[in-house]
Amino acid sequence: MKDKAYYEDVNIKNELKLRELQKTLPRFCREFFIGMKTNVSSRTLLAYAYDLGVFFDFIHEENPIYQKMEIHDFPIDILNQISAMDIEEYLDYLRVYEKDGVAHTNDERGISRKLASLRSFYNYYFKKELIEKNTAQLVDMPKRHSKTITRLDADEVATLLDQVESGEKLTPKQQTFHEQTKKRDLALMTLMLGTGIRVSECVGLDMNDVDFKNNGIKVHRKGGAEVIVYFGDEVRTALLDYLEERMNIQAAEGSTNALFLSLQKKRIGVRSVENLVKKYSKLVTTVKNITPHKLRSTYGTSLYRETGDIYLVADVLGHSDVNTTKRHYAALEDERRRQAPKYIHLRED
């Protein structure tokens, strides 16, 4: 049987999770998820389901009218009865709440996402004329304060790759596995640092997604688009070195096409890549919390500094809106603006 592509497998798993979560939501939510399937990814639908679950749990706990009713039985008219103040109280509740004995917190980003989910939910039913009021639209999005983007400096990138290759600073226990994973780890880290691809895009690569003739890899972006991302000679060398080893590994069933394998000979997972990035980056810096996304930011920073082309950075990173890229690299844009006067001379000295 032919192995499923990684993104196909992820979509199937997300669909099954979504069906389970829908059982905990009001029945009328089913129409929303069916209607949104043509517009958003399975991952986004799953995020909507989680967020709506928290919202309806809040309504069930805090609203006396609905406390006696099972959430699954909530009528669609509940959306007309909920006021803007109810939603604002919900956003305040999100800062710290407890469920099943576990405390949960949300920062500005988490609160904004949950309100965005609620707005999409209300918008859907309002446009379908199934509710009279679009109450969620009356609530302002929380102001999000910009955060300094953590990234590796050029010397730290070089040191990081040296550590991946040598493994000399690893613990004795870590070194016992290092010889088995060194080429894979170096190829993984070099690829992410040299292309800026997302960790999900990286683990989803199959061997036939790599094109050495044109130095490119075929990746599936978050929205489902299939694009070619190009790499340089350092990435090419690391990939070729690893592939020589990979071709001699008999992968487990279901992972025969996977480019990067775990020690169990299965397609490596996102969590495993996150752990190996953390393991190696701690050898380089203890003050920066480096994740695969920070490697992506490191690449974006380097590309922008070299080219000054924010549209190129947005395109290569797969940002659908260049304003997202501008927010991430605002400090660098300001740095470039400060340099502008140095290039203008009104009169010769």
Short mmCIF file of N, CA and C in Angstrom, two decimals, residues 108-228:
data_model
loop_
_atom_site.label_atom_id
_atom_site.label_comp_id
_atom_site.label_asym_id
_atom_site.label_seq_id
_atom_site.Cartn_x
_atom_site.Cartn_y
_atom_site.Cartn_z
N GLU A 108 -2.00 37.94 25.77
CA GLU A 108 -2.71 38.77 24.79
C GLU A 108 -2.95 38.00 23.50
N ARG A 109 -1.96 37.23 23.09
CA ARG A 109 -2.06 36.48 21.84
C ARG A 109 -3.18 35.43 21.91
N GLY A 110 -3.22 34.69 23.06
CA GLY A 110 -4.23 33.65 23.22
C GLY A 110 -5.63 34.22 23.28
N ILE A 111 -5.80 35.34 23.99
CA ILE A 111 -7.11 35.98 24.09
C ILE A 111 -7.56 36.50 22.73
N SER A 112 -6.63 37.09 21.99
CA SER A 112 -6.96 37.61 20.66
C SER A 112 -7.40 36.48 19.73
N ARG A 113 -6.71 35.36 19.81
CA ARG A 113 -7.06 34.23 18.94
C ARG A 113 -8.46 33.72 19.24
N LYS A 114 -8.78 33.62 20.52
CA LYS A 114 -10.09 33.09 20.90
C LYS A 114 -11.21 34.04 20.51
N LEU A 115 -10.95 35.35 20.58
CA LEU A 115 -11.96 36.30 20.12
C LEU A 115 -12.09 36.23 18.60
N ALA A 116 -10.97 36.04 17.90
CA ALA A 116 -11.01 35.91 16.44
C ALA A 116 -11.83 34.68 16.03
N SER A 117 -11.68 33.59 16.79
CA SER A 117 -12.47 32.38 16.52
C SER A 117 -13.95 32.66 16.70
N LEU A 118 -14.26 33.38 17.78
CA LEU A 118 -15.66 33.70 18.07
C LEU A 118 -16.25 34.62 16.99
N ARG A 119 -15.43 35.56 16.51
CA ARG A 119 -15.90 36.46 15.45
C ARG A 119 -16.20 35.68 14.17
N SER A 120 -15.33 34.73 13.82
CA SER A 120 -15.56 33.91 12.62
C SER A 120 -16.85 33.11 12.78
N PHE A 121 -17.05 32.61 13.99
CA PHE A 121 -18.23 31.80 14.31
C PHE A 121 -19.51 32.62 14.13
N TYR A 122 -19.52 33.81 14.73
CA TYR A 122 -20.69 34.69 14.61
C TYR A 122 -20.89 35.15 13.17
N ASN A 123 -19.79 35.51 12.50
CA ASN A 123 -19.89 35.99 11.11
C ASN A 123 -20.58 34.97 10.22
N TYR A 124 -20.24 33.70 10.42
CA TYR A 124 -20.79 32.65 9.58
C TYR A 124 -22.32 32.61 9.70
N TYR A 125 -22.82 32.60 10.93
CA TYR A 125 -24.27 32.49 11.13
C TYR A 125 -25.00 33.79 10.77
N PHE A 126 -24.32 34.92 10.96
CA PHE A 126 -24.94 36.21 10.62
C PHE A 126 -25.10 36.34 9.11
N LYS A 127 -24.07 35.94 8.36
CA LYS A 127 -24.14 36.01 6.89
C LYS A 127 -25.18 35.05 6.34
N LYS A 128 -25.38 33.94 7.03
CA LYS A 128 -26.38 32.97 6.61
C LYS A 128 -27.79 33.37 7.06
N GLU A 129 -27.86 34.51 7.77
CA GLU A 129 -29.12 35.04 8.28
C GLU A 129 -29.81 34.07 9.24
N LEU A 130 -28.98 33.34 10.01
CA LEU A 130 -29.50 32.41 11.00
C LEU A 130 -29.55 33.03 12.39
N ILE A 131 -28.87 34.18 12.55
CA ILE A 131 -28.95 34.95 13.79
C ILE A 131 -29.19 36.41 13.43
N GLU A 132 -29.73 37.17 14.39
CA GLU A 132 -30.10 38.56 14.12
C GLU A 132 -28.99 39.54 14.42
N LYS A 133 -28.11 39.18 15.34
CA LYS A 133 -27.07 40.13 15.77
C LYS A 133 -25.68 39.50 15.64
N ASN A 134 -24.73 40.31 15.19
CA ASN A 134 -23.34 39.86 15.12
C ASN A 134 -22.60 40.45 16.33
N THR A 135 -22.93 39.93 17.50
CA THR A 135 -22.47 40.52 18.76
C THR A 135 -20.95 40.52 18.91
N ALA A 136 -20.30 39.45 18.46
CA ALA A 136 -18.84 39.35 18.64
C ALA A 136 -18.11 40.47 17.93
N GLN A 137 -18.72 41.00 16.86
CA GLN A 137 -18.08 42.08 16.10
C GLN A 137 -18.09 43.39 16.88
N LEU A 138 -18.94 43.48 17.90
CA LEU A 138 -19.04 44.70 18.71
C LEU A 138 -17.93 44.79 19.75
N VAL A 139 -17.22 43.67 19.95
CA VAL A 139 -16.16 43.64 20.96
C VAL A 139 -14.81 43.90 20.29
N ASP A 140 -14.10 44.92 20.79
CA ASP A 140 -12.80 45.28 20.22
C ASP A 140 -11.77 44.19 20.48
N MET A 141 -10.90 43.98 19.50
CA MET A 141 -9.79 43.05 19.70
C MET A 141 -8.84 43.63 20.73
N PRO A 142 -8.34 42.83 21.66
CA PRO A 142 -7.39 43.32 22.66
C PRO A 142 -6.14 43.89 21.98
N LYS A 143 -5.62 44.95 22.54
CA LYS A 143 -4.39 45.52 22.00
C LYS A 143 -3.23 44.58 22.30
N ARG A 144 -2.49 44.24 21.26
CA ARG A 144 -1.35 43.34 21.45
C ARG A 144 -0.06 44.13 21.39
N HIS A 145 0.71 44.05 22.46
CA HIS A 145 1.99 44.75 22.52
C HIS A 145 3.04 43.93 21.76
N SER A 146 3.80 44.62 20.97
CA SER A 146 4.83 43.94 20.18
C SER A 146 5.92 43.39 21.10
N LYS A 147 6.39 42.20 20.78
CA LYS A 147 7.44 41.58 21.57
C LYS A 147 8.73 41.51 20.75
N THR A 148 9.84 41.62 21.45
CA THR A 148 11.12 41.50 20.77
C THR A 148 11.26 40.08 20.23
N ILE A 149 11.61 39.97 18.96
CA ILE A 149 11.75 38.66 18.35
C ILE A 149 13.10 38.06 18.73
N THR A 150 13.04 36.86 19.25
CA THR A 150 14.28 36.15 19.61
C THR A 150 14.83 35.46 18.37
N ARG A 151 16.11 35.67 18.11
CA ARG A 151 16.76 35.05 16.97
C ARG A 151 18.24 34.83 17.30
N LEU A 152 18.87 33.97 16.56
CA LEU A 152 20.30 33.72 16.76
C LEU A 152 21.13 34.72 15.97
N ASP A 153 22.23 35.16 16.55
CA ASP A 153 23.18 36.00 15.83
C ASP A 153 24.00 35.12 14.90
N ALA A 154 24.69 35.75 13.94
CA ALA A 154 25.45 35.00 12.93
C ALA A 154 26.48 34.07 13.57
N ASP A 155 27.18 34.56 14.60
CA ASP A 155 28.20 33.73 15.24
C ASP A 155 27.56 32.57 16.01
N GLU A 156 26.34 32.79 16.52
CA GLU A 156 25.65 31.73 17.24
C GLU A 156 25.17 30.63 16.29
N VAL A 157 24.77 31.03 15.08
CA VAL A 157 24.37 30.05 14.07
C VAL A 157 25.54 29.13 13.74
N ALA A 158 26.71 29.74 13.53
CA ALA A 158 27.90 28.94 13.20
C ALA A 158 28.26 28.00 14.34
N THR A 159 28.20 28.53 15.57
CA THR A 159 28.53 27.71 16.74
C THR A 159 27.53 26.58 16.91
N LEU A 160 26.26 26.88 16.66
CA LEU A 160 25.20 25.87 16.78
C LEU A 160 25.46 24.70 15.83
N LEU A 161 25.75 25.01 14.58
CA LEU A 161 25.99 23.95 13.60
C LEU A 161 27.26 23.17 13.92
N ASP A 162 28.26 23.86 14.47
CA ASP A 162 29.48 23.17 14.90
C ASP A 162 29.17 22.17 16.01
N GLN A 163 28.30 22.58 16.94
CA GLN A 163 27.95 21.70 18.05
C GLN A 163 27.13 20.49 17.57
N VAL A 164 26.25 20.72 16.59
CA VAL A 164 25.47 19.61 16.05
C VAL A 164 26.41 18.60 15.39
N GLU A 165 27.43 19.12 14.72
CA GLU A 165 28.35 18.25 14.01
C GLU A 165 29.29 17.50 14.95
N SER A 166 29.79 18.18 15.97
CA SER A 166 30.77 17.56 16.86
C SER A 166 30.14 16.84 18.04
N GLY A 167 29.10 17.45 18.64
CA GLY A 167 28.45 16.87 19.80
C GLY A 167 29.32 16.84 21.04
N GLU A 168 30.43 17.60 21.03
CA GLU A 168 31.40 17.50 22.11
C GLU A 168 30.89 18.01 23.46
N LYS A 169 29.92 18.92 23.45
CA LYS A 169 29.41 19.46 24.71
C LYS A 169 28.16 18.73 25.21
N LEU A 170 27.74 17.72 24.50
CA LEU A 170 26.59 16.94 24.93
C LEU A 170 26.95 16.09 26.15
N THR A 171 25.93 15.68 26.90
CA THR A 171 26.18 14.81 28.05
C THR A 171 26.60 13.43 27.53
N PRO A 172 27.28 12.64 28.37
CA PRO A 172 27.68 11.29 27.94
C PRO A 172 26.51 10.47 27.41
N LYS A 173 25.34 10.61 28.05
CA LYS A 173 24.17 9.87 27.59
C LYS A 173 23.73 10.33 26.21
N GLN A 174 23.74 11.66 26.00
CA GLN A 174 23.34 12.21 24.70
C GLN A 174 24.34 11.81 23.61
N GLN A 175 25.61 11.72 23.99
CA GLN A 175 26.64 11.38 23.01
C GLN A 175 26.51 9.94 22.50
N THR A 176 25.90 9.07 23.29
CA THR A 176 25.74 7.68 22.86
C THR A 176 24.81 7.57 21.65
N PHE A 177 23.88 8.53 21.53
CA PHE A 177 22.97 8.54 20.40
C PHE A 177 23.45 9.46 19.28
N HIS A 178 24.37 10.37 19.63
CA HIS A 178 24.77 11.40 18.68
C HIS A 178 25.34 10.84 17.38
N GLU A 179 26.13 9.80 17.48
CA GLU A 179 26.76 9.23 16.29
C GLU A 179 25.70 8.69 15.32
N GLN A 180 24.59 8.19 15.89
CA GLN A 180 23.52 7.65 15.05
C GLN A 180 22.69 8.74 14.38
N THR A 181 22.61 9.91 15.02
CA THR A 181 21.71 10.95 14.51
C THR A 181 22.44 12.19 13.99
N LYS A 182 23.76 12.19 14.05
CA LYS A 182 24.53 13.40 13.72
C LYS A 182 24.21 13.94 12.32
N LYS A 183 24.25 13.08 11.31
CA LYS A 183 24.03 13.55 9.94
C LYS A 183 22.58 14.00 9.74
N ARG A 184 21.65 13.29 10.36
CA ARG A 184 20.25 13.70 10.27
C ARG A 184 20.04 15.04 10.93
N ASP A 185 20.56 15.19 12.15
CA ASP A 185 20.38 16.43 12.90
C ASP A 185 21.01 17.61 12.19
N LEU A 186 22.19 17.40 11.62
CA LEU A 186 22.87 18.49 10.92
C LEU A 186 22.09 18.88 9.67
N ALA A 187 21.55 17.89 8.96
CA ALA A 187 20.74 18.18 7.77
C ALA A 187 19.47 18.94 8.15
N LEU A 188 18.82 18.51 9.23
CA LEU A 188 17.60 19.17 9.72
C LEU A 188 17.86 20.63 10.09
N MET A 189 18.87 20.84 10.91
CA MET A 189 19.15 22.18 11.40
C MET A 189 19.62 23.09 10.27
N THR A 190 20.47 22.57 9.39
CA THR A 190 20.97 23.36 8.27
C THR A 190 19.83 23.72 7.33
N LEU A 191 18.92 22.78 7.11
CA LEU A 191 17.79 23.03 6.22
C LEU A 191 16.88 24.11 6.79
N MET A 192 16.55 24.04 8.07
CA MET A 192 15.66 25.04 8.66
C MET A 192 16.31 26.41 8.71
N LEU A 193 17.60 26.44 9.05
CA LEU A 193 18.31 27.71 9.11
C LEU A 193 18.58 28.28 7.72
N GLY A 194 18.65 27.40 6.72
CA GLY A 194 18.99 27.84 5.37
C GLY A 194 17.80 28.08 4.46
N THR A 195 16.58 27.80 4.94
CA THR A 195 15.40 28.02 4.12
C THR A 195 14.27 28.73 4.85
N GLY A 196 14.26 28.66 6.19
CA GLY A 196 13.19 29.30 6.95
C GLY A 196 11.88 28.55 6.92
N ILE A 197 11.90 27.27 6.52
CA ILE A 197 10.64 26.52 6.47
C ILE A 197 10.13 26.22 7.88
N ARG A 198 8.82 26.03 7.99
CA ARG A 198 8.20 25.70 9.27
C ARG A 198 8.58 24.27 9.67
N VAL A 199 8.53 24.00 10.96
CA VAL A 199 8.87 22.66 11.44
C VAL A 199 7.92 21.62 10.87
N SER A 200 6.63 21.98 10.72
CA SER A 200 5.66 21.03 10.15
C SER A 200 5.99 20.74 8.69
N GLU A 201 6.48 21.75 7.98
CA GLU A 201 6.87 21.57 6.58
C GLU A 201 8.11 20.69 6.49
N CYS A 202 8.98 20.84 7.46
CA CYS A 202 10.23 20.07 7.48
C CYS A 202 9.97 18.59 7.73
N VAL A 203 9.19 18.27 8.75
CA VAL A 203 8.94 16.86 9.07
C VAL A 203 8.07 16.20 8.00
N GLY A 204 7.34 17.01 7.23
CA GLY A 204 6.48 16.47 6.20
C GLY A 204 7.18 16.15 4.89
N LEU A 205 8.47 16.47 4.79
CA LEU A 205 9.20 16.24 3.55
C LEU A 205 9.39 14.75 3.26
N ASP A 206 9.18 14.38 2.02
CA ASP A 206 9.52 13.05 1.53
C ASP A 206 10.81 13.14 0.75
N MET A 207 11.46 11.99 0.53
CA MET A 207 12.74 11.99 -0.18
C MET A 207 12.60 12.55 -1.59
N ASN A 208 11.47 12.25 -2.24
CA ASN A 208 11.31 12.75 -3.61
C ASN A 208 10.86 14.21 -3.68
N ASP A 209 10.78 14.87 -2.52
CA ASP A 209 10.48 16.31 -2.50
C ASP A 209 11.74 17.14 -2.67
N VAL A 210 12.90 16.49 -2.64
CA VAL A 210 14.17 17.21 -2.76
C VAL A 210 14.66 17.14 -4.20
N ASP A 211 14.93 18.30 -4.78
CA ASP A 211 15.39 18.40 -6.17
C ASP A 211 16.81 18.99 -6.17
N PHE A 212 17.80 18.12 -6.31
CA PHE A 212 19.19 18.60 -6.28
C PHE A 212 19.61 19.26 -7.59
N LYS A 213 18.87 18.99 -8.66
CA LYS A 213 19.19 19.64 -9.93
C LYS A 213 19.00 21.15 -9.83
N ASN A 214 17.91 21.55 -9.16
CA ASN A 214 17.59 22.98 -9.02
C ASN A 214 17.80 23.50 -7.60
N ASN A 215 18.30 22.63 -6.71
CA ASN A 215 18.49 23.01 -5.30
C ASN A 215 17.19 23.55 -4.69
N GLY A 216 16.15 22.72 -4.76
CA GLY A 216 14.88 23.14 -4.19
C GLY A 216 14.18 22.01 -3.47
N ILE A 217 13.27 22.35 -2.59
CA ILE A 217 12.44 21.37 -1.90
C ILE A 217 10.97 21.75 -2.11
N LYS A 218 10.12 20.75 -2.28
CA LYS A 218 8.69 20.98 -2.43
C LYS A 218 8.04 20.89 -1.06
N VAL A 219 7.39 21.98 -0.63
CA VAL A 219 6.75 21.99 0.69
C VAL A 219 5.27 22.33 0.55
N HIS A 220 4.50 21.84 1.51
CA HIS A 220 3.07 22.14 1.57
C HIS A 220 2.87 23.19 2.66
N ARG A 221 2.43 24.37 2.23
CA ARG A 221 2.24 25.48 3.16
C ARG A 221 0.99 25.28 4.01
N LYS A 222 0.84 26.14 5.02
CA LYS A 222 -0.28 26.03 5.96
C LYS A 222 -1.64 26.06 5.27
N GLY A 223 -1.78 26.90 4.25
CA GLY A 223 -3.07 27.01 3.58
C GLY A 223 -3.32 25.93 2.55
N GLY A 224 -2.36 25.01 2.37
CA GLY A 224 -2.52 23.92 1.42
C GLY A 224 -1.77 24.11 0.12
N ALA A 225 -1.18 25.31 -0.08
CA ALA A 225 -0.44 25.56 -1.32
C ALA A 225 0.83 24.73 -1.36
N GLU A 226 1.20 24.32 -2.55
CA GLU A 226 2.43 23.55 -2.76
C GLU A 226 3.43 24.46 -3.46
N VAL A 227 4.58 24.69 -2.83
CA VAL A 227 5.56 25.62 -3.39
C VAL A 227 6.95 25.00 -3.36
N ILE A 228 7.84 25.58 -4.17
CA ILE A 228 9.25 25.18 -4.17
C ILE A 228 10.04 26.23 -3.41
#
